[in-house]
Short mmCIF file of N, CA and C in Angstrom, two decimals:
data_model
loop_
_atom_site.label_atom_id
_atom_site.label_comp_id
_atom_site.label_asym_id
_atom_site.label_seq_id
_atom_site.Cartn_x
_atom_site.Cartn_y
_atom_site.Cartn_z
N MET J 94 98.80 -245.92 37.61
CA MET J 94 98.96 -244.57 38.09
C MET J 94 98.17 -243.57 37.26
N ALA J 95 97.43 -244.04 36.30
CA ALA J 95 96.67 -243.13 35.44
C ALA J 95 95.57 -242.41 36.19
N ASN J 96 95.15 -242.95 37.33
CA ASN J 96 94.06 -242.33 38.09
C ASN J 96 94.51 -241.15 38.94
N ILE J 97 95.81 -240.96 39.11
CA ILE J 97 96.27 -239.86 39.94
C ILE J 97 95.80 -238.56 39.31
N GLY J 98 95.18 -237.74 40.11
CA GLY J 98 94.69 -236.46 39.62
C GLY J 98 93.20 -236.48 39.35
N ARG J 99 92.62 -237.63 39.12
CA ARG J 99 91.18 -237.70 38.93
C ARG J 99 90.51 -237.66 40.29
N ARG J 100 89.54 -236.84 40.43
CA ARG J 100 88.88 -236.67 41.72
C ARG J 100 87.68 -237.60 41.84
N THR J 101 87.48 -238.11 43.06
CA THR J 101 86.30 -238.90 43.34
C THR J 101 85.20 -237.95 43.75
N GLY J 102 84.02 -238.47 44.03
CA GLY J 102 82.91 -237.63 44.47
C GLY J 102 83.18 -236.94 45.79
N LEU J 103 84.14 -237.43 46.56
CA LEU J 103 84.46 -236.83 47.86
C LEU J 103 85.52 -235.74 47.75
N GLY J 104 85.98 -235.46 46.56
CA GLY J 104 87.01 -234.45 46.40
C GLY J 104 88.41 -235.00 46.60
N LEU J 105 88.55 -236.32 46.72
CA LEU J 105 89.85 -236.94 46.87
C LEU J 105 90.28 -237.53 45.54
N THR J 106 91.57 -237.59 45.33
CA THR J 106 92.03 -238.28 44.14
C THR J 106 91.89 -239.78 44.39
N ALA J 107 92.01 -240.55 43.35
CA ALA J 107 91.88 -241.99 43.47
C ALA J 107 92.94 -242.56 44.41
N THR J 108 94.14 -241.99 44.39
CA THR J 108 95.21 -242.47 45.27
C THR J 108 94.85 -242.28 46.73
N ALA J 109 94.39 -241.08 47.08
CA ALA J 109 94.02 -240.82 48.47
C ALA J 109 92.85 -241.69 48.89
N ALA J 110 91.88 -241.87 48.01
CA ALA J 110 90.73 -242.71 48.33
C ALA J 110 91.16 -244.15 48.56
N ALA J 111 92.12 -244.64 47.78
CA ALA J 111 92.61 -246.00 47.96
C ALA J 111 93.30 -246.16 49.31
N PHE J 112 94.12 -245.18 49.69
CA PHE J 112 94.78 -245.26 50.99
C PHE J 112 93.78 -245.20 52.13
N LEU J 113 92.75 -244.39 51.98
CA LEU J 113 91.71 -244.33 53.01
C LEU J 113 91.00 -245.67 53.14
N ALA J 114 90.72 -246.32 52.03
CA ALA J 114 90.05 -247.62 52.06
C ALA J 114 90.94 -248.67 52.71
N ILE J 115 92.21 -248.68 52.35
CA ILE J 115 93.14 -249.65 52.94
C ILE J 115 93.24 -249.42 54.44
N SER J 116 93.33 -248.18 54.85
CA SER J 116 93.42 -247.86 56.27
C SER J 116 92.18 -248.32 57.01
N ALA J 117 91.01 -248.17 56.41
CA ALA J 117 89.77 -248.58 57.05
C ALA J 117 89.75 -250.09 57.28
N PHE J 118 90.24 -250.86 56.31
CA PHE J 118 90.25 -252.31 56.47
C PHE J 118 91.32 -252.77 57.44
N ALA J 119 92.33 -251.96 57.67
CA ALA J 119 93.42 -252.34 58.57
C ALA J 119 93.09 -252.08 60.03
N ARG J 120 91.97 -251.50 60.30
CA ARG J 120 91.61 -251.17 61.68
C ARG J 120 91.34 -252.43 62.50
N ALA J 121 91.56 -252.29 63.79
CA ALA J 121 91.34 -253.41 64.70
C ALA J 121 89.86 -253.81 64.70
N PRO J 122 89.59 -255.10 64.92
CA PRO J 122 88.19 -255.55 64.98
C PRO J 122 87.41 -254.76 66.02
N GLY J 123 86.21 -254.41 65.67
CA GLY J 123 85.37 -253.65 66.60
C GLY J 123 85.71 -252.18 66.65
N GLY J 124 86.65 -251.74 65.84
CA GLY J 124 87.01 -250.32 65.83
C GLY J 124 87.64 -249.86 67.12
N ALA J 125 88.44 -250.72 67.73
CA ALA J 125 89.07 -250.39 69.01
C ALA J 125 89.85 -249.09 68.90
N PRO J 126 89.67 -248.19 69.88
CA PRO J 126 90.35 -246.89 69.81
C PRO J 126 91.85 -246.95 70.05
N ASP J 127 92.33 -248.02 70.70
CA ASP J 127 93.75 -248.10 71.00
C ASP J 127 94.49 -248.67 69.79
N ARG J 128 94.95 -247.76 68.95
CA ARG J 128 95.62 -248.12 67.71
C ARG J 128 97.10 -248.34 68.00
N SER J 129 97.70 -249.24 67.28
CA SER J 129 99.13 -249.49 67.44
C SER J 129 99.90 -248.29 66.88
N PRO J 130 101.14 -248.11 67.31
CA PRO J 130 101.94 -247.01 66.76
C PRO J 130 102.06 -247.08 65.23
N ALA J 131 102.21 -248.28 64.69
CA ALA J 131 102.31 -248.42 63.23
C ALA J 131 101.02 -247.97 62.55
N ASP J 132 99.88 -248.29 63.16
CA ASP J 132 98.59 -247.85 62.60
C ASP J 132 98.45 -246.34 62.65
N ARG J 133 98.91 -245.73 63.74
CA ARG J 133 98.81 -244.27 63.87
C ARG J 133 99.71 -243.58 62.84
N VAL J 134 100.88 -244.14 62.58
CA VAL J 134 101.76 -243.59 61.55
C VAL J 134 101.08 -243.68 60.20
N GLN J 135 100.49 -244.83 59.91
CA GLN J 135 99.81 -245.01 58.62
C GLN J 135 98.62 -244.05 58.51
N ASP J 136 97.89 -243.85 59.60
CA ASP J 136 96.76 -242.91 59.57
C ASP J 136 97.23 -241.50 59.24
N GLN J 137 98.34 -241.08 59.82
CA GLN J 137 98.88 -239.75 59.54
C GLN J 137 99.32 -239.65 58.09
N MET J 138 99.87 -240.73 57.56
CA MET J 138 100.30 -240.73 56.16
C MET J 138 99.10 -240.64 55.23
N VAL J 139 98.03 -241.34 55.55
CA VAL J 139 96.80 -241.26 54.75
C VAL J 139 96.29 -239.83 54.75
N LEU J 140 96.27 -239.21 55.93
CA LEU J 140 95.83 -237.82 56.03
C LEU J 140 96.74 -236.91 55.21
N ALA J 141 98.05 -237.12 55.31
CA ALA J 141 99.01 -236.30 54.56
C ALA J 141 98.78 -236.42 53.05
N LEU J 142 98.58 -237.64 52.58
CA LEU J 142 98.35 -237.84 51.14
C LEU J 142 97.06 -237.19 50.68
N ALA J 143 96.01 -237.35 51.47
CA ALA J 143 94.73 -236.74 51.09
C ALA J 143 94.86 -235.22 51.04
N CYS J 144 95.53 -234.64 52.04
CA CYS J 144 95.72 -233.19 52.06
C CYS J 144 96.61 -232.74 50.90
N HIS J 145 97.67 -233.47 50.66
CA HIS J 145 98.60 -233.12 49.58
C HIS J 145 97.88 -233.12 48.23
N GLU J 146 97.08 -234.13 48.00
CA GLU J 146 96.43 -234.27 46.69
C GLU J 146 95.25 -233.33 46.52
N THR J 147 94.76 -232.74 47.60
CA THR J 147 93.67 -231.78 47.48
C THR J 147 94.16 -230.35 47.63
N GLY J 148 95.49 -230.17 47.61
CA GLY J 148 96.06 -228.84 47.63
C GLY J 148 96.22 -228.21 49.00
N GLN J 149 96.01 -228.97 50.05
CA GLN J 149 96.15 -228.46 51.41
C GLN J 149 97.57 -228.75 51.89
N LYS J 150 98.52 -228.01 51.34
CA LYS J 150 99.94 -228.31 51.55
C LYS J 150 100.38 -228.15 53.01
N ASN J 151 99.92 -227.12 53.69
CA ASN J 151 100.33 -226.93 55.08
C ASN J 151 99.80 -228.05 55.96
N GLU J 152 98.55 -228.48 55.73
CA GLU J 152 97.97 -229.56 56.50
C GLU J 152 98.69 -230.88 56.19
N ALA J 153 99.08 -231.06 54.94
CA ALA J 153 99.83 -232.26 54.56
C ALA J 153 101.16 -232.31 55.29
N ARG J 154 101.83 -231.17 55.32
CA ARG J 154 103.12 -231.10 56.02
C ARG J 154 102.95 -231.39 57.51
N ASP J 155 101.90 -230.85 58.12
CA ASP J 155 101.64 -231.12 59.54
C ASP J 155 101.44 -232.61 59.80
N ALA J 156 100.68 -233.27 58.92
CA ALA J 156 100.44 -234.70 59.08
C ALA J 156 101.73 -235.50 58.87
N LEU J 157 102.55 -235.08 57.92
CA LEU J 157 103.83 -235.75 57.70
C LEU J 157 104.73 -235.60 58.92
N GLU J 158 104.76 -234.41 59.49
CA GLU J 158 105.57 -234.19 60.69
C GLU J 158 105.08 -235.06 61.84
N ALA J 159 103.75 -235.20 61.97
CA ALA J 159 103.19 -236.06 63.02
C ALA J 159 103.59 -237.51 62.79
N ALA J 160 103.54 -237.96 61.54
CA ALA J 160 103.94 -239.34 61.22
C ALA J 160 105.41 -239.56 61.56
N LEU J 161 106.25 -238.58 61.23
CA LEU J 161 107.68 -238.72 61.49
C LEU J 161 108.02 -238.60 62.97
N ARG J 162 107.19 -237.92 63.74
CA ARG J 162 107.40 -237.92 65.20
C ARG J 162 107.14 -239.31 65.77
N LEU J 163 106.16 -240.00 65.20
CA LEU J 163 105.84 -241.36 65.65
C LEU J 163 106.87 -242.38 65.18
N ASP J 164 107.37 -242.21 63.95
CA ASP J 164 108.37 -243.12 63.38
C ASP J 164 109.29 -242.33 62.46
N PRO J 165 110.43 -241.86 62.99
CA PRO J 165 111.34 -241.03 62.20
C PRO J 165 111.92 -241.71 60.96
N ASP J 166 111.81 -243.02 60.87
CA ASP J 166 112.37 -243.76 59.73
C ASP J 166 111.31 -244.24 58.74
N TYR J 167 110.08 -243.75 58.85
CA TYR J 167 109.00 -244.21 57.97
C TYR J 167 109.23 -243.68 56.56
N ALA J 168 109.64 -244.58 55.67
CA ALA J 168 110.09 -244.20 54.32
C ALA J 168 109.05 -243.42 53.50
N PRO J 169 107.77 -243.81 53.47
CA PRO J 169 106.83 -243.03 52.67
C PRO J 169 106.72 -241.57 53.13
N ALA J 170 106.74 -241.35 54.44
CA ALA J 170 106.67 -239.98 54.95
C ALA J 170 107.95 -239.22 54.64
N LEU J 171 109.09 -239.88 54.75
CA LEU J 171 110.36 -239.23 54.42
C LEU J 171 110.41 -238.83 52.95
N THR J 172 109.88 -239.70 52.10
CA THR J 172 109.89 -239.42 50.66
C THR J 172 109.04 -238.20 50.33
N LEU J 173 107.83 -238.15 50.87
CA LEU J 173 106.96 -237.00 50.58
C LEU J 173 107.49 -235.74 51.25
N MET J 174 108.07 -235.87 52.45
CA MET J 174 108.62 -234.70 53.14
C MET J 174 109.78 -234.12 52.35
N ALA J 175 110.54 -234.96 51.65
CA ALA J 175 111.64 -234.47 50.83
C ALA J 175 111.12 -233.51 49.76
N HIS J 176 109.93 -233.76 49.26
CA HIS J 176 109.30 -232.86 48.29
C HIS J 176 109.12 -231.47 48.90
N TYR J 177 108.69 -231.43 50.15
CA TYR J 177 108.47 -230.14 50.80
C TYR J 177 109.78 -229.43 51.09
N HIS J 178 110.81 -230.17 51.48
CA HIS J 178 112.11 -229.55 51.72
C HIS J 178 112.69 -229.01 50.43
N HIS J 179 112.50 -229.73 49.34
CA HIS J 179 113.01 -229.29 48.04
C HIS J 179 112.29 -228.04 47.56
N ARG J 180 110.99 -227.97 47.80
CA ARG J 180 110.18 -226.86 47.31
C ARG J 180 110.20 -225.67 48.27
N GLY J 181 110.71 -225.85 49.49
CA GLY J 181 110.76 -224.77 50.46
C GLY J 181 109.85 -225.03 51.64
N PRO J 182 109.98 -224.22 52.69
CA PRO J 182 109.25 -224.48 53.93
C PRO J 182 107.73 -224.41 53.78
N GLN J 183 107.24 -223.63 52.85
CA GLN J 183 105.79 -223.52 52.66
C GLN J 183 105.43 -223.89 51.23
N ALA J 184 105.84 -225.09 50.81
CA ALA J 184 105.59 -225.52 49.43
C ALA J 184 104.11 -225.48 49.12
N LYS J 185 103.79 -224.88 48.00
CA LYS J 185 102.38 -224.78 47.60
C LYS J 185 102.24 -225.16 46.16
#
């Protein structure tokens, strides 16, 4: 976890970059546009983490809400959303 907070050349922290890489490898062969619901939830979570770690708190919250609309029991999204509820509706 020592890499959290260090930015890559793309402006993402190492954590967000790792999630983006994992998501890219998890895609269907041939880049099929019809993603499974689980893949779409994971994509929203990747977006939420990238936004959260780059200071785009409102965009992160929007992505978390989208993930939770797709799967209301998705634990990673619930965990990060709890941070926003604790800090207030517009946590910054």
